[in-house]
Amino acid sequence: MFIKCDVTNAGDLSAAFGKHVDTYGGLDICINCAGIAIKTLVYDDRSDGTSTWRHAVNVNLVAVIDGTRIASQIMRSGKKPGVIINIGSAAGLYPMNFDPIYSGTKAGVVMFTRSLAPLKRHGIRVNVLCPEFVQTNMAEQLSRRIIDVTGGYIKMEDIVNGTFELIKDESKAGACLWITKRRGMEYWPTPEEQRKYMLNLPKSKRMLTQNTFSTVQTPEFYEKIVVHTLSHNFRDATRLERVRLRLPVEPHNALVKIIYAGVNASDVNFSAGRYFSGGAKETAARLPLDAGFEAVGIVASVGDSVNHIKVGSPVALMTFGAYSEFTQVPAKHLLPVPRPDPEVVAMLTSGLTASIALEKAGQMASGQVVLVTAAAGGTGQFAVQLAKLAGNKVVATCGGKSKAAVLSSLGVDRVINYQNEKIKDVLKKEFPRGADIIYESVGGEMFDLCLNALAVHGRLIVIGMISQYQGEHGWKPRNYTGLCDKILAKSQTVYAHLWQDHLDKLFDLYASGKLKLCMTRCIQQVSLDPKKFVGVASAPDAVEYLHSGKSVGKVVVCIDPSYSQTLAKL
């Protein structure tokens, strides 16, 4: 379908988009490709510019902005994800002296597009493509000498391939892809260049510069939990040790005073050595092991080569050794956070697991049915909120009235309390088509039930199997008869693990008020389990409590209550 219009006429452009939506019922991809050159240099132009440089500005920049505005509004109103590609130019990355207006407007397209990266939280990705010269009518009017200096014309196929890369790569939002004859495709600016000015800092890093605490006193000795023997019984496998604090800190490391540590179901797998390759003897040779996966705290000291993290800065870490009063880690592994609060701990393993799994493994869009098992737990509460924010119908399973109440307060559409009703019967009766995405962390019989409850082309995301972790030997592989046949028949994909940095996304949602991290009842929240665990020595109690099935929300250990009281006053 071709619609002839003047892109500088707001009414014409809006009508063109309207015709598209009326014809096709929606908008998934929009490519804004508008660009004209002017022959007269702007400083030699004695007219008012109506038909020269002003017109070029309206076509090259204003029309692209308007097209992006209209497309994003259509996509958001339809509550469906979409991609917008703005066609810029290499002339927007470096000066083009023979047409300053073209160069300036294309630079505007680049920076306008890069500034729209936050639209990704609404499911809309806007990227910009910046090719050098392609053999078009406009380019053929230029001196051949200019074309040859850049290496000659780029193939139209290269432009098409670059466009598809920006469309298909879901990690790209606010990205600028530069295409040249000399170097091929590369993203601009490079990470090294961007670090020179860091203007587009995520909220978490901006807040780091605003929240620092007083100097931390370092003791001669500190306490930590270590695994001394391999066992799925965390209490039997660990002991509390008092060790000397090693100072000074190594050049590239940082010493962190832990304030809160997160408790995870997989702590028992770590204490059993299940995350190490090799046989039992090789794993045992690694003992003792520092226990605990995640924590927040305050930087107490840094090595001589560390300059991006300051003493007193609040940070999060996801390295072994979180069940400790102090830990020394490579400074590059520290994640800046707004405050070392227990709610931030919930964003780490629990929040990142849900965010990555749903977006990447689950390919979550909107208008889908999403089933979350063990939904009242730490990661489950993130999963139901993120699924609701994306515009989906959320079904959640739990055991107990209090857990059901928490899930209802989070906006879950259908809470299934397995203490009162059978999950299988509810799903079969109320969701006969099946669930498009299932976020499963229980394992065992629940996994079998979920596999059968998938819709055609459904995605089953396996992020754990907590029901099988406890016991003398921990989890064992199960023989799922007919599993391959079921997956093949429904075109399903089973993901066991997917992990990368989505922490900034969660902080953005938190800062915008869409994701609440609080202990009080609110419309959308990630609650912390109210049971208190204080001091490093309480870690085994916290692990056992998590596996008791009584917890609601994220279980944390307050390593230093004196600091937590100071933070509460702040």
Short mmCIF file of N, CA, C and O in Angstrom, two decimals, residues 146-254:
data_model
loop_
_atom_site.label_atom_id
_atom_site.label_comp_id
_atom_site.label_asym_id
_atom_site.label_seq_id
_atom_site.Cartn_x
_atom_site.Cartn_y
_atom_site.Cartn_z
N ILE A 146 34.16 12.76 -3.35
CA ILE A 146 33.70 12.62 -1.96
C ILE A 146 33.31 11.18 -1.68
O ILE A 146 33.64 10.63 -0.61
N ILE A 147 32.65 10.55 -2.64
CA ILE A 147 32.24 9.15 -2.46
C ILE A 147 33.45 8.25 -2.34
O ILE A 147 33.53 7.37 -1.48
N ASP A 148 34.43 8.48 -3.20
CA ASP A 148 35.61 7.63 -3.21
C ASP A 148 36.43 7.74 -1.93
O ASP A 148 37.06 6.77 -1.50
N VAL A 149 36.43 8.94 -1.33
CA VAL A 149 37.18 9.13 -0.08
C VAL A 149 36.67 8.20 1.01
O VAL A 149 37.43 7.72 1.86
N THR A 150 35.37 7.93 0.99
CA THR A 150 34.79 7.07 2.02
C THR A 150 34.83 5.59 1.64
O THR A 150 34.34 4.75 2.39
N GLY A 151 35.39 5.30 0.48
CA GLY A 151 35.52 3.90 0.09
C GLY A 151 34.53 3.46 -0.96
O GLY A 151 34.50 2.29 -1.35
N GLY A 152 33.67 4.37 -1.41
CA GLY A 152 32.68 4.00 -2.43
C GLY A 152 31.31 3.78 -1.85
O GLY A 152 31.08 3.88 -0.64
N TYR A 153 30.38 3.49 -2.72
CA TYR A 153 28.99 3.31 -2.29
C TYR A 153 28.81 2.04 -1.46
O TYR A 153 29.46 1.01 -1.71
N ILE A 154 27.89 2.13 -0.49
CA ILE A 154 27.49 0.96 0.29
C ILE A 154 26.36 0.26 -0.47
O ILE A 154 25.52 0.90 -1.10
N LYS A 155 26.32 -1.06 -0.41
CA LYS A 155 25.25 -1.82 -1.03
C LYS A 155 23.94 -1.61 -0.28
O LYS A 155 23.93 -1.54 0.95
N MET A 156 22.85 -1.53 -1.01
CA MET A 156 21.56 -1.41 -0.36
C MET A 156 21.28 -2.61 0.55
O MET A 156 20.62 -2.50 1.57
N GLU A 157 21.83 -3.76 0.18
CA GLU A 157 21.68 -4.97 0.99
C GLU A 157 22.24 -4.76 2.39
O GLU A 157 21.70 -5.28 3.38
N ASP A 158 23.33 -4.00 2.50
CA ASP A 158 23.93 -3.73 3.81
C ASP A 158 22.98 -2.90 4.68
O ASP A 158 22.90 -3.11 5.90
N ILE A 159 22.28 -1.96 4.05
CA ILE A 159 21.32 -1.14 4.79
C ILE A 159 20.16 -1.99 5.29
O ILE A 159 19.72 -1.88 6.44
N VAL A 160 19.69 -2.88 4.42
CA VAL A 160 18.59 -3.77 4.81
C VAL A 160 19.01 -4.68 5.96
O VAL A 160 18.28 -4.86 6.94
N ASN A 161 20.21 -5.25 5.85
CA ASN A 161 20.70 -6.15 6.91
C ASN A 161 20.86 -5.40 8.23
O ASN A 161 20.54 -5.93 9.31
N GLY A 162 21.35 -4.17 8.17
CA GLY A 162 21.48 -3.38 9.39
C GLY A 162 20.14 -3.06 10.01
O GLY A 162 19.98 -3.10 11.24
N THR A 163 19.16 -2.77 9.18
CA THR A 163 17.81 -2.49 9.68
C THR A 163 17.24 -3.70 10.39
O THR A 163 16.69 -3.60 11.49
N PHE A 164 17.40 -4.87 9.78
CA PHE A 164 16.87 -6.09 10.39
C PHE A 164 17.60 -6.43 11.69
O PHE A 164 17.00 -6.98 12.62
N GLU A 165 18.87 -6.12 11.76
CA GLU A 165 19.60 -6.36 13.02
C GLU A 165 19.00 -5.52 14.14
O GLU A 165 18.79 -6.01 15.26
N LEU A 166 18.72 -4.26 13.87
CA LEU A 166 18.14 -3.38 14.89
C LEU A 166 16.72 -3.79 15.24
O LEU A 166 16.24 -3.53 16.34
N ILE A 167 16.02 -4.44 14.32
CA ILE A 167 14.67 -4.90 14.59
C ILE A 167 14.69 -6.16 15.44
O ILE A 167 13.96 -6.29 16.42
N LYS A 168 15.56 -7.10 15.10
CA LYS A 168 15.52 -8.43 15.72
C LYS A 168 16.25 -8.52 17.05
O LYS A 168 15.90 -9.34 17.89
N ASP A 169 17.29 -7.70 17.24
CA ASP A 169 18.07 -7.77 18.48
C ASP A 169 17.31 -7.06 19.59
O ASP A 169 17.30 -5.83 19.67
N GLU A 170 16.70 -7.82 20.49
CA GLU A 170 15.85 -7.25 21.52
C GLU A 170 16.62 -6.47 22.58
O GLU A 170 16.03 -5.78 23.40
N SER A 171 17.94 -6.60 22.58
CA SER A 171 18.75 -5.85 23.55
C SER A 171 18.99 -4.43 23.09
O SER A 171 19.46 -3.59 23.86
N LYS A 172 18.69 -4.13 21.83
CA LYS A 172 18.99 -2.82 21.27
C LYS A 172 17.81 -1.87 21.43
O LYS A 172 16.73 -2.08 20.89
N ALA A 173 18.01 -0.80 22.20
CA ALA A 173 17.03 0.26 22.39
C ALA A 173 17.80 1.56 22.55
O ALA A 173 18.69 1.66 23.39
N GLY A 174 17.49 2.56 21.71
CA GLY A 174 18.27 3.78 21.71
C GLY A 174 19.65 3.56 21.11
O GLY A 174 20.59 4.30 21.40
N ALA A 175 19.77 2.55 20.26
CA ALA A 175 21.07 2.19 19.68
C ALA A 175 21.29 2.90 18.35
O ALA A 175 20.35 3.18 17.61
N CYS A 176 22.55 3.17 18.05
CA CYS A 176 22.93 3.81 16.79
C CYS A 176 23.89 2.88 16.05
O CYS A 176 24.98 2.60 16.54
N LEU A 177 23.45 2.39 14.88
CA LEU A 177 24.27 1.47 14.09
C LEU A 177 24.88 2.23 12.91
O LEU A 177 24.16 2.76 12.06
N TRP A 178 26.18 2.29 12.87
CA TRP A 178 26.94 3.03 11.85
C TRP A 178 27.41 2.02 10.80
O TRP A 178 28.01 0.99 11.12
N ILE A 179 27.15 2.30 9.52
CA ILE A 179 27.54 1.39 8.45
C ILE A 179 28.45 2.14 7.47
O ILE A 179 28.08 3.19 6.94
N THR A 180 29.63 1.60 7.25
CA THR A 180 30.58 2.20 6.31
C THR A 180 31.10 1.14 5.35
O THR A 180 31.06 -0.06 5.65
N LYS A 181 31.60 1.59 4.22
CA LYS A 181 32.22 0.68 3.25
C LYS A 181 33.54 0.15 3.81
O LYS A 181 33.93 -1.00 3.58
N ARG A 182 34.20 0.98 4.60
CA ARG A 182 35.54 0.65 5.10
C ARG A 182 35.50 -0.34 6.25
O ARG A 182 36.35 -1.22 6.35
N ARG A 183 34.52 -0.19 7.15
CA ARG A 183 34.56 -0.96 8.40
C ARG A 183 33.34 -1.85 8.60
O ARG A 183 33.28 -2.60 9.57
N GLY A 184 32.36 -1.77 7.73
CA GLY A 184 31.17 -2.59 7.89
C GLY A 184 30.23 -1.98 8.93
O GLY A 184 30.09 -0.76 9.02
N MET A 185 29.59 -2.83 9.72
CA MET A 185 28.62 -2.36 10.73
C MET A 185 29.28 -2.29 12.10
O MET A 185 29.95 -3.23 12.53
N GLU A 186 29.07 -1.19 12.80
CA GLU A 186 29.55 -1.05 14.17
C GLU A 186 28.64 -0.07 14.92
O GLU A 186 28.06 0.83 14.32
N TYR A 187 28.54 -0.28 16.22
CA TYR A 187 27.67 0.58 17.02
C TYR A 187 28.44 1.81 17.50
O TYR A 187 29.63 1.74 17.80
N TRP A 188 27.75 2.93 17.55
CA TRP A 188 28.36 4.21 17.92
C TRP A 188 27.53 4.86 19.02
O TRP A 188 26.30 4.83 18.96
N PRO A 189 28.15 5.44 20.06
CA PRO A 189 29.60 5.42 20.28
C PRO A 189 30.04 4.09 20.85
O PRO A 189 29.22 3.33 21.37
N THR A 190 31.32 3.83 20.80
CA THR A 190 31.85 2.62 21.42
C THR A 190 31.74 2.77 22.93
O THR A 190 31.66 3.88 23.46
N PRO A 191 31.73 1.66 23.67
CA PRO A 191 31.68 1.75 25.13
C PRO A 191 32.80 2.62 25.70
O PRO A 191 32.59 3.34 26.68
N GLU A 192 33.98 2.57 25.08
CA GLU A 192 35.10 3.37 25.56
C GLU A 192 34.80 4.87 25.41
O GLU A 192 35.10 5.67 26.30
N GLU A 193 34.22 5.24 24.26
CA GLU A 193 33.89 6.64 24.04
C GLU A 193 32.80 7.10 25.00
O GLU A 193 32.85 8.20 25.54
N GLN A 194 31.81 6.25 25.20
CA GLN A 194 30.69 6.64 26.06
C GLN A 194 31.15 6.85 27.50
O GLN A 194 30.64 7.70 28.21
N ARG A 195 32.12 6.06 27.93
CA ARG A 195 32.61 6.19 29.31
C ARG A 195 33.31 7.53 29.53
O ARG A 195 33.49 7.95 30.67
N LYS A 196 33.72 8.20 28.45
CA LYS A 196 34.43 9.47 28.61
C LYS A 196 33.51 10.57 29.13
O LYS A 196 33.96 11.52 29.76
N TYR A 197 32.23 10.45 28.82
CA TYR A 197 31.31 11.50 29.28
C TYR A 197 30.17 10.96 30.12
O TYR A 197 29.68 11.64 31.02
N MET A 198 29.73 9.72 29.89
CA MET A 198 28.71 9.06 30.70
C MET A 198 27.51 9.95 30.97
O MET A 198 27.06 10.12 32.09
N LEU A 199 26.99 10.56 29.92
CA LEU A 199 25.82 11.42 30.09
C LEU A 199 24.55 10.62 30.25
O LEU A 199 23.59 11.07 30.85
N ASN A 200 24.53 9.40 29.70
CA ASN A 200 23.31 8.61 29.72
C ASN A 200 23.35 7.58 30.84
O ASN A 200 23.13 6.41 30.65
N LEU A 201 23.67 8.04 32.04
CA LEU A 201 23.79 7.15 33.17
C LEU A 201 22.44 6.58 33.56
O LEU A 201 21.45 7.29 33.58
N PRO A 202 22.38 5.29 33.90
CA PRO A 202 21.14 4.76 34.45
C PRO A 202 20.89 5.37 35.82
O PRO A 202 21.80 5.86 36.48
N LYS A 203 19.66 5.29 36.26
CA LYS A 203 19.28 5.91 37.53
C LYS A 203 20.12 5.38 38.68
O LYS A 203 20.50 6.10 39.58
N SER A 204 20.43 4.07 38.64
CA SER A 204 21.17 3.49 39.75
C SER A 204 22.52 4.17 39.92
O SER A 204 22.97 4.40 41.02
N LYS A 205 23.20 4.51 38.79
CA LYS A 205 24.52 5.12 38.88
C LYS A 205 24.43 6.60 39.22
O LYS A 205 25.29 7.14 39.88
N ARG A 206 23.36 7.26 38.76
CA ARG A 206 23.19 8.66 39.12
C ARG A 206 22.97 8.79 40.62
O ARG A 206 23.51 9.67 41.27
N MET A 207 22.16 7.88 41.15
CA MET A 207 21.85 7.97 42.57
C MET A 207 23.06 7.64 43.43
O MET A 207 23.15 8.05 44.57
N LEU A 208 24.00 6.88 42.86
CA LEU A 208 25.20 6.55 43.62
C LEU A 208 25.94 7.81 44.04
O LEU A 208 26.43 7.91 45.16
N THR A 209 26.00 8.79 43.17
CA THR A 209 26.75 9.99 43.48
C THR A 209 26.04 10.85 44.52
O THR A 209 26.63 11.76 45.08
N GLN A 210 24.77 10.55 44.78
CA GLN A 210 23.99 11.36 45.71
C GLN A 210 23.87 10.72 47.10
O GLN A 210 23.37 11.32 48.01
N ASN A 211 24.27 9.45 47.21
CA ASN A 211 24.10 8.75 48.46
C ASN A 211 25.41 8.12 48.90
O ASN A 211 25.82 7.08 48.40
N THR A 212 26.10 8.77 49.80
CA THR A 212 27.30 8.19 50.38
C THR A 212 27.17 8.26 51.89
O THR A 212 26.47 9.10 52.45
N PHE A 213 27.84 7.34 52.55
CA PHE A 213 27.75 7.22 53.99
C PHE A 213 29.11 7.49 54.61
O PHE A 213 30.13 7.54 53.93
N SER A 214 29.10 7.66 55.88
CA SER A 214 30.33 7.99 56.59
C SER A 214 31.33 6.85 56.50
O SER A 214 30.98 5.72 56.16
N THR A 215 32.55 7.15 56.82
CA THR A 215 33.61 6.16 56.76
C THR A 215 33.30 4.96 57.65
O THR A 215 32.84 5.12 58.78
N VAL A 216 33.52 3.77 57.13
CA VAL A 216 33.24 2.53 57.86
C VAL A 216 34.45 2.13 58.68
O VAL A 216 35.58 2.10 58.18
N GLN A 217 34.21 1.84 59.94
CA GLN A 217 35.29 1.38 60.81
C GLN A 217 35.59 -0.09 60.52
O GLN A 217 34.68 -0.93 60.50
N THR A 218 36.82 -0.42 60.25
CA THR A 218 37.19 -1.80 59.95
C THR A 218 37.79 -2.46 61.19
O THR A 218 38.78 -1.97 61.74
N PRO A 219 37.22 -3.59 61.63
CA PRO A 219 37.72 -4.28 62.83
C PRO A 219 38.91 -5.17 62.51
O PRO A 219 39.26 -5.38 61.35
N GLU A 220 39.52 -5.68 63.52
CA GLU A 220 40.65 -6.60 63.31
C GLU A 220 40.15 -7.97 62.87
O GLU A 220 40.78 -8.64 62.05
N PHE A 221 38.99 -8.38 63.43
CA PHE A 221 38.41 -9.67 63.08
C PHE A 221 36.95 -9.49 62.66
O PHE A 221 36.30 -8.51 63.04
N TYR A 222 36.45 -10.42 61.86
CA TYR A 222 35.03 -10.40 61.47
C TYR A 222 34.53 -11.84 61.34
O TYR A 222 35.32 -12.79 61.32
N GLU A 223 33.21 -11.99 61.26
CA GLU A 223 32.61 -13.32 61.20
C GLU A 223 32.01 -13.59 59.82
O GLU A 223 31.53 -12.67 59.14
N LYS A 224 32.03 -14.86 59.43
CA LYS A 224 31.43 -15.26 58.17
C LYS A 224 31.01 -16.73 58.25
O LYS A 224 31.50 -17.49 59.09
N ILE A 225 30.09 -17.12 57.34
CA ILE A 225 29.64 -18.50 57.25
C ILE A 225 30.42 -19.19 56.15
O ILE A 225 30.51 -18.69 55.01
N VAL A 226 31.01 -20.33 56.47
CA VAL A 226 31.75 -21.09 55.46
C VAL A 226 31.21 -22.52 55.38
O VAL A 226 30.71 -23.07 56.37
N VAL A 227 31.30 -23.08 54.18
CA VAL A 227 30.94 -24.48 53.97
C VAL A 227 32.18 -25.31 54.25
O VAL A 227 33.20 -25.16 53.58
N HIS A 228 32.09 -26.20 55.25
CA HIS A 228 33.26 -27.00 55.62
C HIS A 228 33.13 -28.45 55.18
O HIS A 228 34.12 -29.19 55.12
N THR A 229 31.90 -28.89 54.88
CA THR A 229 31.68 -30.24 54.37
C THR A 229 30.51 -30.18 53.40
O THR A 229 29.62 -29.34 53.54
N LEU A 230 30.48 -31.04 52.42
CA LEU A 230 29.45 -31.00 51.39
C LEU A 230 28.19 -31.73 51.83
O LEU A 230 28.23 -32.92 52.15
N SER A 231 27.08 -30.99 51.85
CA SER A 231 25.81 -31.58 52.26
C SER A 231 24.67 -30.67 51.83
O SER A 231 24.82 -29.44 51.79
N HIS A 232 23.49 -31.28 51.50
CA HIS A 232 22.31 -30.48 51.20
C HIS A 232 21.65 -29.94 52.46
O HIS A 232 20.74 -29.12 52.39
N ASN A 233 22.12 -30.41 53.60
CA ASN A 233 21.67 -29.83 54.88
C ASN A 233 22.58 -28.65 55.17
O ASN A 233 23.72 -28.83 55.58
N PHE A 234 22.07 -27.44 54.93
CA PHE A 234 22.91 -26.24 55.02
C PHE A 234 23.51 -26.08 56.41
O PHE A 234 24.67 -25.69 56.56
N ARG A 235 22.73 -26.37 57.44
CA ARG A 235 23.24 -26.21 58.81
C ARG A 235 24.40 -27.15 59.08
O ARG A 235 25.41 -26.76 59.68
N ASP A 236 24.27 -28.41 58.64
CA ASP A 236 25.34 -29.39 58.86
C ASP A 236 26.58 -29.08 58.03
O ASP A 236 27.70 -29.38 58.43
N ALA A 237 26.36 -28.45 56.87
CA ALA A 237 27.47 -28.21 55.96
C ALA A 237 28.28 -26.98 56.32
O ALA A 237 29.42 -26.83 55.86
N THR A 238 27.73 -26.11 57.15
CA THR A 238 28.39 -24.82 57.41
C THR A 238 28.76 -24.63 58.87
O THR A 238 28.29 -25.34 59.75
N ARG A 239 29.60 -23.63 59.08
CA ARG A 239 29.92 -23.22 60.45
C ARG A 239 30.28 -21.75 60.44
O ARG A 239 30.65 -21.18 59.40
N LEU A 240 30.16 -21.12 61.59
CA LEU A 240 30.50 -19.71 61.75
C LEU A 240 31.98 -19.60 62.12
O LEU A 240 32.44 -20.24 63.06
N GLU A 241 32.71 -18.80 61.35
CA GLU A 241 34.14 -18.65 61.62
C GLU A 241 34.48 -17.19 61.90
O GLU A 241 33.87 -16.27 61.33
N ARG A 242 35.46 -16.98 62.76
CA ARG A 242 35.97 -15.65 63.07
C ARG A 242 37.36 -15.56 62.46
O ARG A 242 38.26 -16.33 62.81
N VAL A 243 37.51 -14.63 61.50
CA VAL A 243 38.76 -14.55 60.76
C VAL A 243 39.32 -13.13 60.82
O VAL A 243 38.59 -12.16 61.08
N ARG A 244 40.61 -13.03 60.56
CA ARG A 244 41.27 -11.73 60.58
C ARG A 244 40.99 -10.98 59.28
O ARG A 244 41.02 -11.57 58.19
N LEU A 245 40.72 -9.69 59.39
CA LEU A 245 40.47 -8.87 58.21
C LEU A 245 41.79 -8.52 57.55
O LEU A 245 42.70 -7.98 58.19
N ARG A 246 41.91 -8.85 56.25
CA ARG A 246 43.16 -8.62 55.52
C ARG A 246 43.18 -7.22 54.93
O ARG A 246 42.33 -6.84 54.13
N LEU A 247 44.16 -6.44 55.35
CA LEU A 247 44.35 -5.09 54.82
C LEU A 247 45.84 -4.90 54.53
O LEU A 247 46.68 -5.52 55.19
N PRO A 248 46.23 -4.07 53.56
CA PRO A 248 45.35 -3.24 52.74
C PRO A 248 44.63 -4.05 51.67
O PRO A 248 45.00 -5.20 51.40
N VAL A 249 43.63 -3.44 51.05
CA VAL A 249 42.87 -4.10 50.01
C VAL A 249 43.73 -4.22 48.75
O VAL A 249 44.52 -3.33 48.44
N GLU A 250 43.57 -5.32 48.03
CA GLU A 250 44.33 -5.53 46.80
C GLU A 250 44.00 -4.44 45.78
O GLU A 250 42.89 -3.89 45.79
N PRO A 251 44.93 -4.12 44.87
CA PRO A 251 44.81 -2.94 44.00
C PRO A 251 43.48 -2.80 43.25
O PRO A 251 42.91 -1.71 43.17
N HIS A 252 42.94 -3.89 42.71
CA HIS A 252 41.72 -3.81 41.90
C HIS A 252 40.47 -4.24 42.67
O HIS A 252 39.40 -4.40 42.08
N ASN A 253 40.59 -4.42 43.96
CA ASN A 253 39.48 -4.90 44.78
C ASN A 253 38.86 -3.80 45.62
O ASN A 253 39.38 -2.68 45.72
N ALA A 254 37.75 -4.15 46.23
CA ALA A 254 37.09 -3.26 47.18
C ALA A 254 36.63 -4.10 48.38
O ALA A 254 36.24 -5.26 48.22
#
